[in-house]
GROMACS .gro file of C-alpha atoms in nm:
model
  512
    1UNK     CA    1  -1.170  -3.901   1.300
    2UNK     CA    2  -1.190  -4.064   0.956
    3UNK     CA    3  -0.910  -4.078   0.701
    4UNK     CA    4  -1.134  -3.875   0.468
    5UNK     CA    5  -1.164  -3.598   0.729
    6UNK     CA    6  -0.786  -3.596   0.776
    7UNK     CA    7  -0.734  -3.569   0.402
    8UNK     CA    8  -0.987  -3.287   0.378
    9UNK     CA    9  -0.816  -3.093   0.658
   10UNK     CA   10  -0.477  -3.136   0.489
   11UNK     CA   11  -0.609  -3.017   0.151
   12UNK     CA   12  -0.790  -2.722   0.307
   13UNK     CA   13  -0.476  -2.621   0.494
   14UNK     CA   14  -0.276  -2.619   0.170
   15UNK     CA   15  -0.539  -2.404  -0.003
   16UNK     CA   16  -0.541  -2.157   0.288
   17UNK     CA   17  -0.161  -2.130   0.291
   18UNK     CA   18  -0.166  -2.073  -0.085
   19UNK     CA   19  -0.426  -1.802  -0.039
   20UNK     CA   20  -0.230  -1.632   0.237
   21UNK     CA   21   0.102  -1.638   0.053
   22UNK     CA   22  -0.039  -1.491  -0.269
   23UNK     CA   23  -0.270  -1.235  -0.108
   24UNK     CA   24   0.001  -1.112   0.131
   25UNK     CA   25   0.259  -1.058  -0.145
   26UNK     CA   26   0.010  -0.896  -0.383
   27UNK     CA   27  -0.135  -0.677  -0.105
   28UNK     CA   28   0.209  -0.546  -0.010
   29UNK     CA   29   0.282  -0.460  -0.373
   30UNK     CA   30  -0.064  -0.307  -0.418
   31UNK     CA   31  -0.009  -0.074  -0.120
   32UNK     CA   32   0.311   0.051  -0.283
   33UNK     CA   33   0.136   0.118  -0.616
   34UNK     CA   34  -0.160   0.293  -0.449
   35UNK     CA   35   0.076   0.516  -0.250
   36UNK     CA   36   0.267   0.607  -0.565
   37UNK     CA   37  -0.049   0.666  -0.772
   38UNK     CA   38  -0.239   0.872  -0.514
   39UNK     CA   39   0.051   1.051  -0.350
   40UNK     CA   40   0.119   1.075   0.021
   41UNK     CA   41  -0.155   1.327   0.099
   42UNK     CA   42  -0.442   1.149  -0.079
   43UNK     CA   43  -0.322   0.812   0.048
   44UNK     CA   44  -0.329   0.952   0.402
   45UNK     CA   45  -0.682   1.085   0.353
   46UNK     CA   46  -0.799   0.745   0.226
   47UNK     CA   47  -0.639   0.573   0.526
   48UNK     CA   48  -0.807   0.809   0.772
   49UNK     CA   49  -1.152   0.786   0.612
   50UNK     CA   50  -1.128   0.406   0.590
   51UNK     CA   51  -1.022   0.398   0.955
   52UNK     CA   52  -1.336   0.586   1.063
   53UNK     CA   53  -1.554   0.325   0.894
   54UNK     CA   54  -1.366   0.026   1.036
   55UNK     CA   55  -1.445   0.153   1.387
   56UNK     CA   56  -1.774  -0.031   1.342
   57UNK     CA   57  -1.601  -0.346   1.216
   58UNK     CA   58  -1.588  -0.524   1.553
   59UNK     CA   59  -1.969  -0.566   1.532
   60UNK     CA   60  -1.926  -0.747   1.202
   61UNK     CA   61  -1.651  -0.974   1.342
   62UNK     CA   62  -1.878  -1.078   1.627
   63UNK     CA   63  -2.168  -1.161   1.395
   64UNK     CA   64  -1.935  -1.352   1.161
   65UNK     CA   65  -1.827  -1.580   1.447
   66UNK     CA   66  -2.190  -1.633   1.544
   67UNK     CA   67  -2.309  -1.721   1.195
   68UNK     CA   68  -2.012  -1.952   1.129
   69UNK     CA   69  -2.081  -2.142   1.452
   70UNK     CA   70  -2.453  -2.191   1.396
   71UNK     CA   71  -2.429  -2.282   1.028
   72UNK     CA   72  -2.143  -2.527   1.094
   73UNK     CA   73  -2.331  -2.681   1.388
   74UNK     CA   74  -2.645  -2.723   1.179
   75UNK     CA   75  -2.442  -2.889   0.901
   76UNK     CA   76  -2.295  -3.124   1.161
   77UNK     CA   77  -2.640  -3.233   1.277
   78UNK     CA   78  -2.765  -3.269   0.920
   79UNK     CA   79  -3.072  -3.057   0.998
   80UNK     CA   80  -3.145  -2.901   0.658
   81UNK     CA   81  -3.429  -2.688   0.791
   82UNK     CA   82  -3.201  -2.539   1.059
   83UNK     CA   83  -2.924  -2.478   0.805
   84UNK     CA   84  -3.159  -2.289   0.575
   85UNK     CA   85  -3.316  -2.093   0.860
   86UNK     CA   86  -2.976  -1.989   0.998
   87UNK     CA   87  -2.864  -1.888   0.649
   88UNK     CA   88  -3.177  -1.677   0.597
   89UNK     CA   89  -3.153  -1.514   0.940
   90UNK     CA   90  -2.786  -1.430   0.884
   91UNK     CA   91  -2.865  -1.252   0.555
   92UNK     CA   92  -3.144  -1.052   0.721
   93UNK     CA   93  -2.919  -0.955   1.014
   94UNK     CA   94  -2.635  -0.846   0.788
   95UNK     CA   95  -2.865  -0.649   0.560
   96UNK     CA   96  -3.002  -0.464   0.865
   97UNK     CA   97  -2.648  -0.415   0.997
   98UNK     CA   98  -2.533  -0.274   0.662
   99UNK     CA   99  -2.810  -0.013   0.674
  100UNK     CA  100  -2.734   0.075   1.039
  101UNK     CA  101  -2.360   0.115   0.977
  102UNK     CA  102  -2.422   0.326   0.667
  103UNK     CA  103  -2.649   0.556   0.871
  104UNK     CA  104  -2.390   0.574   1.151
  105UNK     CA  105  -2.125   0.671   0.898
  106UNK     CA  106  -2.351   0.935   0.749
  107UNK     CA  107  -2.429   1.085   1.092
  108UNK     CA  108  -2.154   1.024   1.350
  109UNK     CA  109  -1.899   0.974   1.072
  110UNK     CA  110  -1.991   1.302   0.906
  111UNK     CA  111  -1.955   1.479   1.241
  112UNK     CA  112  -1.604   1.335   1.279
  113UNK     CA  113  -1.519   1.438   0.923
  114UNK     CA  114  -1.651   1.791   0.966
  115UNK     CA  115  -1.533   1.875   1.318
  116UNK     CA  116  -1.252   1.641   1.424
  117UNK     CA  117  -1.049   1.503   1.134
  118UNK     CA  118  -0.765   1.716   0.998
  119UNK     CA  119  -0.821   1.745   0.621
  120UNK     CA  120  -0.654   2.012   0.402
  121UNK     CA  121  -0.919   2.270   0.306
  122UNK     CA  122  -0.858   2.229  -0.067
  123UNK     CA  123  -0.922   1.853  -0.032
  124UNK     CA  124  -1.236   1.875   0.184
  125UNK     CA  125  -1.490   1.841  -0.098
  126UNK     CA  126  -1.301   1.537  -0.235
  127UNK     CA  127  -1.284   1.388   0.115
  128UNK     CA  128  -1.661   1.426   0.163
  129UNK     CA  129  -1.735   1.252  -0.167
  130UNK     CA  130  -1.489   0.974  -0.091
  131UNK     CA  131  -1.635   0.928   0.256
  132UNK     CA  132  -1.984   0.868   0.113
  133UNK     CA  133  -1.844   0.612  -0.130
  134UNK     CA  134  -1.634   0.445   0.140
  135UNK     CA  135  -1.937   0.423   0.371
  136UNK     CA  136  -2.130   0.243   0.096
  137UNK     CA  137  -1.832   0.015   0.028
  138UNK     CA  138  -1.796  -0.081   0.395
  139UNK     CA  139  -2.168  -0.146   0.431
  140UNK     CA  140  -2.193  -0.358   0.116
  141UNK     CA  141  -1.891  -0.566   0.220
  142UNK     CA  142  -2.091  -0.682   0.524
  143UNK     CA  143  -2.337  -0.858   0.294
  144UNK     CA  144  -2.060  -1.094   0.179
  145UNK     CA  145  -2.018  -1.246   0.528
  146UNK     CA  146  -2.315  -1.491   0.527
  147UNK     CA  147  -2.201  -1.636   0.193
  148UNK     CA  148  -1.834  -1.667   0.292
  149UNK     CA  149  -1.942  -1.826   0.623
  150UNK     CA  150  -2.136  -2.092   0.431
  151UNK     CA  151  -1.835  -2.162   0.205
  152UNK     CA  152  -1.603  -2.207   0.508
  153UNK     CA  153  -1.859  -2.410   0.704
  154UNK     CA  154  -1.895  -2.641   0.403
  155UNK     CA  155  -1.513  -2.672   0.408
  156UNK     CA  156  -1.486  -2.545   0.051
  157UNK     CA  157  -1.152  -2.381   0.130
  158UNK     CA  158  -1.032  -2.399  -0.230
  159UNK     CA  159  -1.322  -2.177  -0.334
  160UNK     CA  160  -1.260  -1.943  -0.040
  161UNK     CA  161  -0.894  -1.924  -0.144
  162UNK     CA  162  -0.975  -1.860  -0.513
  163UNK     CA  163  -1.224  -1.584  -0.427
  164UNK     CA  164  -0.976  -1.418  -0.190
  165UNK     CA  165  -0.701  -1.430  -0.452
  166UNK     CA  166  -0.940  -1.293  -0.716
  167UNK     CA  167  -1.032  -1.006  -0.484
  168UNK     CA  168  -0.665  -0.926  -0.421
  169UNK     CA  169  -0.581  -0.931  -0.792
  170UNK     CA  170  -0.883  -0.712  -0.864
  171UNK     CA  171  -0.753  -0.456  -0.614
  172UNK     CA  172  -0.411  -0.470  -0.779
  173UNK     CA  173  -0.576  -0.397  -1.116
  174UNK     CA  174  -0.760  -0.103  -0.960
  175UNK     CA  175  -0.435   0.033  -0.816
  176UNK     CA  176  -0.277   0.019  -1.163
  177UNK     CA  177  -0.586   0.181  -1.320
  178UNK     CA  178  -0.564   0.480  -1.085
  179UNK     CA  179  -0.255   0.593  -1.277
  180UNK     CA  180  -0.476   0.652  -1.584
  181UNK     CA  181  -0.739   0.857  -1.398
  182UNK     CA  182  -0.745   1.210  -1.550
  183UNK     CA  183  -0.802   1.399  -1.223
  184UNK     CA  184  -0.935   1.357  -0.872
  185UNK     CA  185  -0.769   1.016  -0.855
  186UNK     CA  186  -0.885   0.954  -0.499
  187UNK     CA  187  -1.252   0.967  -0.605
  188UNK     CA  188  -1.180   0.733  -0.895
  189UNK     CA  189  -1.001   0.495  -0.662
  190UNK     CA  190  -1.289   0.496  -0.412
  191UNK     CA  191  -1.547   0.441  -0.689
  192UNK     CA  192  -1.352   0.146  -0.834
  193UNK     CA  193  -1.318  -0.007  -0.487
  194UNK     CA  194  -1.697   0.018  -0.450
  195UNK     CA  195  -1.744  -0.156  -0.787
  196UNK     CA  196  -1.497  -0.428  -0.684
  197UNK     CA  197  -1.684  -0.486  -0.357
  198UNK     CA  198  -2.012  -0.528  -0.547
  199UNK     CA  199  -1.843  -0.772  -0.786
  200UNK     CA  200  -1.697  -0.980  -0.502
  201UNK     CA  201  -2.038  -0.991  -0.333
  202UNK     CA  202  -2.191  -1.112  -0.660
  203UNK     CA  203  -1.928  -1.388  -0.696
  204UNK     CA  204  -1.994  -1.515  -0.342
  205UNK     CA  205  -2.372  -1.502  -0.389
  206UNK     CA  206  -2.367  -1.688  -0.721
  207UNK     CA  207  -2.136  -1.960  -0.593
  208UNK     CA  208  -2.352  -2.029  -0.286
  209UNK     CA  209  -2.676  -2.014  -0.485
  210UNK     CA  210  -2.569  -2.260  -0.754
  211UNK     CA  211  -2.345  -2.489  -0.546
  212UNK     CA  212  -2.575  -2.534  -0.245
  213UNK     CA  213  -2.918  -2.553  -0.399
  214UNK     CA  214  -3.078  -2.645  -0.067
  215UNK     CA  215  -3.000  -2.295   0.060
  216UNK     CA  216  -3.269  -2.046  -0.035
  217UNK     CA  217  -3.335  -1.718   0.137
  218UNK     CA  218  -3.673  -1.672   0.293
  219UNK     CA  219  -3.802  -1.405   0.526
  220UNK     CA  220  -3.792  -1.551   0.878
  221UNK     CA  221  -4.030  -1.344   1.094
  222UNK     CA  222  -4.019  -1.543   1.421
  223UNK     CA  223  -3.799  -1.345   1.661
  224UNK     CA  224  -3.688  -1.648   1.863
  225UNK     CA  225  -3.485  -1.775   1.566
  226UNK     CA  226  -3.273  -1.459   1.574
  227UNK     CA  227  -3.214  -1.460   1.949
  228UNK     CA  228  -2.935  -1.728   1.964
  229UNK     CA  229  -2.741  -1.560   1.682
  230UNK     CA  230  -2.763  -1.215   1.839
  231UNK     CA  231  -2.695  -1.337   2.194
  232UNK     CA  232  -2.386  -1.528   2.081
  233UNK     CA  233  -2.258  -1.231   1.881
  234UNK     CA  234  -2.318  -1.001   2.181
  235UNK     CA  235  -2.090  -1.209   2.404
  236UNK     CA  236  -1.842  -1.252   2.119
  237UNK     CA  237  -1.833  -0.874   2.087
  238UNK     CA  238  -1.708  -0.853   2.447
  239UNK     CA  239  -1.401  -1.054   2.347
  240UNK     CA  240  -1.339  -0.834   2.042
  241UNK     CA  241  -1.368  -0.518   2.252
  242UNK     CA  242  -1.122  -0.662   2.505
  243UNK     CA  243  -0.873  -0.748   2.228
  244UNK     CA  244  -0.901  -0.400   2.080
  245UNK     CA  245  -0.867  -0.254   2.431
  246UNK     CA  246  -0.540  -0.416   2.527
  247UNK     CA  247  -0.391  -0.395   2.175
  248UNK     CA  248  -0.452  -0.022   2.139
  249UNK     CA  249  -0.410   0.040   2.512
  250UNK     CA  250  -0.049  -0.082   2.511
  251UNK     CA  251   0.026   0.135   2.207
  252UNK     CA  252  -0.111   0.442   2.386
  253UNK     CA  253   0.082   0.363   2.707
  254UNK     CA  254   0.408   0.328   2.515
  255UNK     CA  255   0.340   0.661   2.345
  256UNK     CA  256   0.269   0.837   2.676
  257UNK     CA  257   0.576   0.704   2.856
  258UNK     CA  258   0.834   0.673   2.578
  259UNK     CA  259   0.718   0.868   2.271
  260UNK     CA  260   0.685   0.789   1.897
  261UNK     CA  261   1.020   0.608   1.861
  262UNK     CA  262   0.904   0.320   2.081
  263UNK     CA  263   0.569   0.325   1.900
  264UNK     CA  264   0.760   0.258   1.579
  265UNK     CA  265   0.916  -0.050   1.741
  266UNK     CA  266   0.571  -0.161   1.856
  267UNK     CA  267   0.428  -0.112   1.506
  268UNK     CA  268   0.700  -0.323   1.344
  269UNK     CA  269   0.669  -0.603   1.599
  270UNK     CA  270   0.290  -0.596   1.550
  271UNK     CA  271   0.326  -0.640   1.172
  272UNK     CA  272   0.546  -0.946   1.226
  273UNK     CA  273   0.300  -1.087   1.481
  274UNK     CA  274   0.008  -1.049   1.241
  275UNK     CA  275   0.195  -1.214   0.954
  276UNK     CA  276   0.297  -1.517   1.163
  277UNK     CA  277  -0.050  -1.543   1.325
  278UNK     CA  278  -0.207  -1.551   0.979
  279UNK     CA  279  -0.009  -1.858   0.875
  280UNK     CA  280  -0.094  -2.042   1.198
  281UNK     CA  281  -0.463  -1.947   1.185
  282UNK     CA  282  -0.487  -2.100   0.837
  283UNK     CA  283  -0.439  -2.448   0.981
  284UNK     CA  284  -0.687  -2.382   1.261
  285UNK     CA  285  -0.943  -2.251   1.011
  286UNK     CA  286  -0.925  -2.585   0.830
  287UNK     CA  287  -0.979  -2.782   1.154
  288UNK     CA  288  -1.240  -2.561   1.327
  289UNK     CA  289  -1.542  -2.679   1.120
  290UNK     CA  290  -1.460  -3.041   1.212
  291UNK     CA  291  -1.446  -2.955   1.585
  292UNK     CA  292  -1.788  -2.790   1.573
  293UNK     CA  293  -1.939  -3.071   1.365
  294UNK     CA  294  -1.800  -3.333   1.607
  295UNK     CA  295  -1.978  -3.155   1.891
  296UNK     CA  296  -2.299  -3.138   1.689
  297UNK     CA  297  -2.278  -3.515   1.636
  298UNK     CA  298  -2.212  -3.577   2.009
  299UNK     CA  299  -1.870  -3.719   1.924
  300UNK     CA  300  -1.696  -3.591   2.238
  301UNK     CA  301  -1.389  -3.814   2.202
  302UNK     CA  302  -1.343  -3.708   1.839
  303UNK     CA  303  -1.382  -3.342   1.932
  304UNK     CA  304  -1.121  -3.372   2.210
  305UNK     CA  305  -0.877  -3.545   1.973
  306UNK     CA  306  -0.921  -3.269   1.716
  307UNK     CA  307  -0.865  -3.005   1.985
  308UNK     CA  308  -0.543  -3.173   2.106
  309UNK     CA  309  -0.411  -3.207   1.753
  310UNK     CA  310  -0.514  -2.859   1.644
  311UNK     CA  311  -0.338  -2.705   1.944
  312UNK     CA  312  -0.022  -2.915   1.905
  313UNK     CA  313   0.009  -2.895   1.527
  314UNK     CA  314  -0.056  -2.518   1.532
  315UNK     CA  315   0.210  -2.468   1.798
  316UNK     CA  316   0.461  -2.681   1.606
  317UNK     CA  317   0.388  -2.495   1.281
  318UNK     CA  318   0.449  -2.170   1.467
  319UNK     CA  319   0.780  -2.311   1.593
  320UNK     CA  320   0.904  -2.364   1.235
  321UNK     CA  321   0.848  -1.994   1.159
  322UNK     CA  322   0.944  -1.858   1.500
  323UNK     CA  323   1.276  -2.033   1.559
  324UNK     CA  324   1.476  -1.863   1.279
  325UNK     CA  325   1.305  -1.528   1.343
  326UNK     CA  326   1.371  -1.531   1.718
  327UNK     CA  327   1.738  -1.628   1.676
  328UNK     CA  328   1.817  -1.393   1.388
  329UNK     CA  329   1.566  -1.117   1.464
  330UNK     CA  330   1.815  -0.835   1.428
  331UNK     CA  331   1.949  -0.951   1.090
  332UNK     CA  332   1.598  -1.012   0.952
  333UNK     CA  333   1.482  -0.667   1.063
  334UNK     CA  334   1.793  -0.507   0.912
  335UNK     CA  335   1.737  -0.678   0.575
  336UNK     CA  336   1.371  -0.573   0.579
  337UNK     CA  337   1.397  -0.218   0.713
  338UNK     CA  338   1.757  -0.107   0.700
  339UNK     CA  339   1.712   0.088   1.025
  340UNK     CA  340   1.586  -0.086   1.339
  341UNK     CA  341   1.406   0.123   1.605
  342UNK     CA  342   1.529   0.058   1.960
  343UNK     CA  343   1.347  -0.219   2.151
  344UNK     CA  344   1.210  -0.381   1.833
  345UNK     CA  345   1.412  -0.702   1.871
  346UNK     CA  346   1.303  -0.746   2.234
  347UNK     CA  347   0.938  -0.675   2.153
  348UNK     CA  348   0.937  -0.932   1.872
  349UNK     CA  349   1.089  -1.207   2.086
  350UNK     CA  350   0.856  -1.159   2.381
  351UNK     CA  351   0.549  -1.138   2.159
  352UNK     CA  352   0.636  -1.471   1.996
  353UNK     CA  353   0.601  -1.629   2.340
  354UNK     CA  354   0.258  -1.465   2.376
  355UNK     CA  355   0.154  -1.590   2.031
  356UNK     CA  356   0.264  -1.943   2.127
  357UNK     CA  357   0.030  -1.942   2.429
  358UNK     CA  358  -0.259  -1.802   2.224
  359UNK     CA  359  -0.197  -2.056   1.947
  360UNK     CA  360  -0.194  -2.346   2.192
  361UNK     CA  361  -0.531  -2.248   2.341
  362UNK     CA  362  -0.725  -2.130   2.033
  363UNK     CA  363  -0.879  -2.475   1.981
  364UNK     CA  364  -1.022  -2.451   2.334
  365UNK     CA  365  -1.215  -2.142   2.229
  366UNK     CA  366  -1.341  -2.327   1.920
  367UNK     CA  367  -1.461  -2.617   2.137
  368UNK     CA  368  -1.646  -2.381   2.370
  369UNK     CA  369  -1.785  -2.193   2.070
  370UNK     CA  370  -1.928  -2.524   1.945
  371UNK     CA  371  -2.156  -2.539   2.253
  372UNK     CA  372  -2.312  -2.202   2.166
  373UNK     CA  373  -2.278  -2.093   2.532
  374UNK     CA  374  -1.984  -1.852   2.546
  375UNK     CA  375  -2.110  -1.613   2.816
  376UNK     CA  376  -1.897  -1.751   3.100
  377UNK     CA  377  -1.592  -1.787   2.879
  378UNK     CA  378  -1.607  -1.434   2.741
  379UNK     CA  379  -1.672  -1.269   3.078
  380UNK     CA  380  -1.389  -1.460   3.247
  381UNK     CA  381  -1.120  -1.446   2.979
  382UNK     CA  382  -1.201  -1.092   2.863
  383UNK     CA  383  -1.184  -0.966   3.222
  384UNK     CA  384  -0.843  -1.130   3.268
  385UNK     CA  385  -0.705  -0.987   2.943
  386UNK     CA  386  -0.841  -0.638   3.013
  387UNK     CA  387  -0.617  -0.636   3.321
  388UNK     CA  388  -0.315  -0.611   3.086
  389UNK     CA  389  -0.344  -0.234   3.041
  390UNK     CA  390  -0.381  -0.129   3.408
  391UNK     CA  391  -0.109  -0.378   3.513
  392UNK     CA  392   0.124  -0.244   3.243
  393UNK     CA  393   0.046   0.114   3.351
  394UNK     CA  394   0.141   0.032   3.711
  395UNK     CA  395   0.466  -0.126   3.592
  396UNK     CA  396   0.558   0.175   3.378
  397UNK     CA  397   0.458   0.421   3.649
  398UNK     CA  398   0.699   0.247   3.887
  399UNK     CA  399   0.985   0.304   3.641
  400UNK     CA  400   0.991  -0.026   3.449
  401UNK     CA  401   1.135  -0.027   3.094
  402UNK     CA  402   0.924  -0.039   2.776
  403UNK     CA  403   0.955  -0.418   2.741
  404UNK     CA  404   0.777  -0.460   3.075
  405UNK     CA  405   0.437  -0.407   2.909
  406UNK     CA  406   0.492  -0.721   2.700
  407UNK     CA  407   0.624  -0.916   2.997
  408UNK     CA  408   0.301  -0.821   3.177
  409UNK     CA  409   0.106  -0.929   2.866
  410UNK     CA  410   0.286  -1.267   2.869
  411UNK     CA  411   0.221  -1.323   3.241
  412UNK     CA  412  -0.150  -1.243   3.210
  413UNK     CA  413  -0.180  -1.461   2.898
  414UNK     CA  414  -0.053  -1.755   3.107
  415UNK     CA  415  -0.337  -1.690   3.354
  416UNK     CA  416  -0.583  -1.668   3.062
  417UNK     CA  417  -0.467  -2.009   2.929
  418UNK     CA  418  -0.527  -2.163   3.272
  419UNK     CA  419  -0.876  -2.009   3.280
  420UNK     CA  420  -0.955  -2.142   2.932
  421UNK     CA  421  -0.851  -2.493   3.034
  422UNK     CA  422  -1.057  -2.478   3.354
  423UNK     CA  423  -1.368  -2.366   3.164
  424UNK     CA  424  -1.314  -2.632   2.894
  425UNK     CA  425  -1.276  -2.899   3.165
  426UNK     CA  426  -1.609  -2.793   3.314
  427UNK     CA  427  -1.805  -2.738   2.990
  428UNK     CA  428  -1.651  -2.994   2.754
  429UNK     CA  429  -1.515  -3.251   3.003
  430UNK     CA  430  -1.172  -3.186   2.855
  431UNK     CA  431  -0.901  -3.377   3.041
  432UNK     CA  432  -0.644  -3.113   3.148
  433UNK     CA  433  -0.377  -3.375   3.221
  434UNK     CA  434  -0.414  -3.518   2.870
  435UNK     CA  435  -0.398  -3.168   2.722
  436UNK     CA  436  -0.077  -3.093   2.911
  437UNK     CA  437   0.072  -3.431   2.815
  438UNK     CA  438  -0.031  -3.444   2.448
  439UNK     CA  439   0.002  -3.073   2.368
  440UNK     CA  440   0.227  -2.881   2.608
  441UNK     CA  441   0.486  -3.145   2.703
  442UNK     CA  442   0.514  -3.312   2.362
  443UNK     CA  443   0.548  -2.972   2.193
  444UNK     CA  444   0.801  -2.854   2.452
  445UNK     CA  445   1.017  -3.161   2.388
  446UNK     CA  446   1.017  -3.098   2.012
  447UNK     CA  447   1.087  -2.726   2.058
  448UNK     CA  448   1.378  -2.788   2.298
  449UNK     CA  449   1.539  -3.052   2.075
  450UNK     CA  450   1.487  -2.856   1.754
  451UNK     CA  451   1.630  -2.534   1.901
  452UNK     CA  452   1.954  -2.682   2.038
  453UNK     CA  453   2.177  -2.690   1.727
  454UNK     CA  454   2.061  -2.354   1.580
  455UNK     CA  455   2.107  -2.189   1.922
  456UNK     CA  456   2.462  -2.325   1.955
  457UNK     CA  457   2.546  -2.204   1.604
  458UNK     CA  458   2.396  -1.862   1.676
  459UNK     CA  459   2.603  -1.824   1.994
  460UNK     CA  460   2.934  -1.959   1.861
  461UNK     CA  461   2.956  -1.830   1.503
  462UNK     CA  462   3.061  -1.470   1.430
  463UNK     CA  463   2.783  -1.233   1.327
  464UNK     CA  464   2.733  -1.212   0.952
  465UNK     CA  465   2.549  -1.353   0.654
  466UNK     CA  466   2.719  -1.693   0.688
  467UNK     CA  467   2.583  -1.735   1.040
  468UNK     CA  468   2.244  -1.603   0.926
  469UNK     CA  469   2.215  -1.859   0.643
  470UNK     CA  470   2.350  -2.142   0.859
  471UNK     CA  471   2.115  -2.072   1.150
  472UNK     CA  472   1.810  -2.037   0.923
  473UNK     CA  473   1.887  -2.359   0.732
  474UNK     CA  474   1.972  -2.563   1.040
  475UNK     CA  475   1.666  -2.422   1.218
  476UNK     CA  476   1.427  -2.544   0.949
  477UNK     CA  477   1.593  -2.888   0.924
  478UNK     CA  478   1.621  -2.953   1.299
  479UNK     CA  479   1.273  -2.822   1.373
  480UNK     CA  480   1.118  -3.052   1.111
  481UNK     CA  481   1.320  -3.350   1.240
  482UNK     CA  482   1.229  -3.277   1.604
  483UNK     CA  483   0.862  -3.236   1.514
  484UNK     CA  484   0.856  -3.568   1.331
  485UNK     CA  485   1.043  -3.762   1.604
  486UNK     CA  486   0.909  -3.594   1.920
  487UNK     CA  487   0.617  -3.371   1.824
  488UNK     CA  488   0.409  -3.643   1.658
  489UNK     CA  489   0.280  -3.960   1.816
  490UNK     CA  490   0.333  -4.303   1.659
  491UNK     CA  491  -0.005  -4.309   1.487
  492UNK     CA  492   0.059  -3.970   1.327
  493UNK     CA  493   0.404  -4.075   1.205
  494UNK     CA  494   0.259  -4.393   1.053
  495UNK     CA  495  -0.008  -4.185   0.874
  496UNK     CA  496   0.257  -3.947   0.733
  497UNK     CA  497   0.476  -4.237   0.621
  498UNK     CA  498   0.183  -4.408   0.452
  499UNK     CA  499   0.075  -4.086   0.277
  500UNK     CA  500   0.433  -4.021   0.159
  501UNK     CA  501   0.476  -4.374   0.023
  502UNK     CA  502   0.139  -4.349  -0.152
  503UNK     CA  503   0.234  -4.018  -0.312
  504UNK     CA  504   0.568  -4.157  -0.436
  505UNK     CA  505   0.393  -4.465  -0.575
  506UNK     CA  506   0.141  -4.252  -0.766
  507UNK     CA  507   0.416  -4.032  -0.908
  508UNK     CA  508   0.607  -4.337  -1.029
  509UNK     CA  509   0.294  -4.475  -1.193
  510UNK     CA  510   0.223  -4.143  -1.358
  511UNK     CA  511   0.579  -4.119  -1.484
  512UNK     CA  512   0.571  -4.458  -1.658
   0.00000   0.00000   0.00000
């Protein structure tokens, strides 16, 4: 991999972290303002109606993965005709999908609204109007996907970050504007969200049109050009359904066996998982286009190197966040929530182990995605992961405690990692021994060394804010030192040293 590619990945990672940090903080504040402006009842209605529409969202996720893969692969080969054809096909597919989802919302969705959803009678006419607007908003948002996929495939992460931040700030402005609405604030809010969605679509379209002049939409009528995109998205959908199945399935099981209090613990642990996953995924999003392009260029060695490094660096980045949280979970939860539902601390700690396994093997999925043939992978891994719910049910039925569902999840995730490696060995000629050596063992050494001092401090110091601050500070310092000394190989350390010296030299020159 060239020095230019390394520099591009580093820059893109920084832009994605910047995007995540700003959007997360603004989104949390926006939710608070919207709740205050709308009131609890209207906010609840909006949440329910939006939830009905997002039922169809897994279809969109599957198509997004498909379009990203094929556009990135075409860019890697340099086939301009294929790039333009894929781009055109993706717009046609998403336009058709937008119409289909709108019709589903206006038929099946209306049935749910009329016969199943609990809406106060005096709010029903408002809810119906809002539902129509929300259906249009959800459908129009699908049209943004082909343009955002092109931006990511072209590795223009700074633009992707700026557009995401602009969208978040626009939603904050809308939340503030709701206060000034004279009446029926929920309808005003829904209408402004629709306008914002149209504006964001326009921004994406204009950027792609004027930045990538070789991309021009044309009506592709040959059916065989659509088949790979739709076949890939069909198998990708299987994985999304499996993920939704075991995520929601565990929540339902906990509710059946232990009631809402344990569901609260599950909800809190899930929010922490999602936040940490987001930061890790940012790095992988910066690397993924390079993995797919390496495959397109038949650079197998380069692709394998990127997969090893993506897995290891992602796992080590996770370690920096996870170490302080896992050691001081209770104190962090107390500062955040005040009250901590029972089992929350245990759930958080076990799920960090699950996230670590997923993080380590995500690059394997990207490598397999690069081939375009994901049928075997999705059938095998999805079948393994779907076993989580029945296995957890058996454990709970036999009298196991609530945490057993996550222990089952962890055990089955280990099996899934082994299956991913076996499939990658067969399809990509990935050397499993090298993966274990360069990813698992090197990461384990850094994690063990970096955890030692903070763990000793956590166990020996009395509980309190002094221990909390000491453990957090020592955790960050020791984890960074262990990563540098044990988590990186010699070549990577030399590259970091050279980049650091170069940066210092430039700053000194600038300061003169």
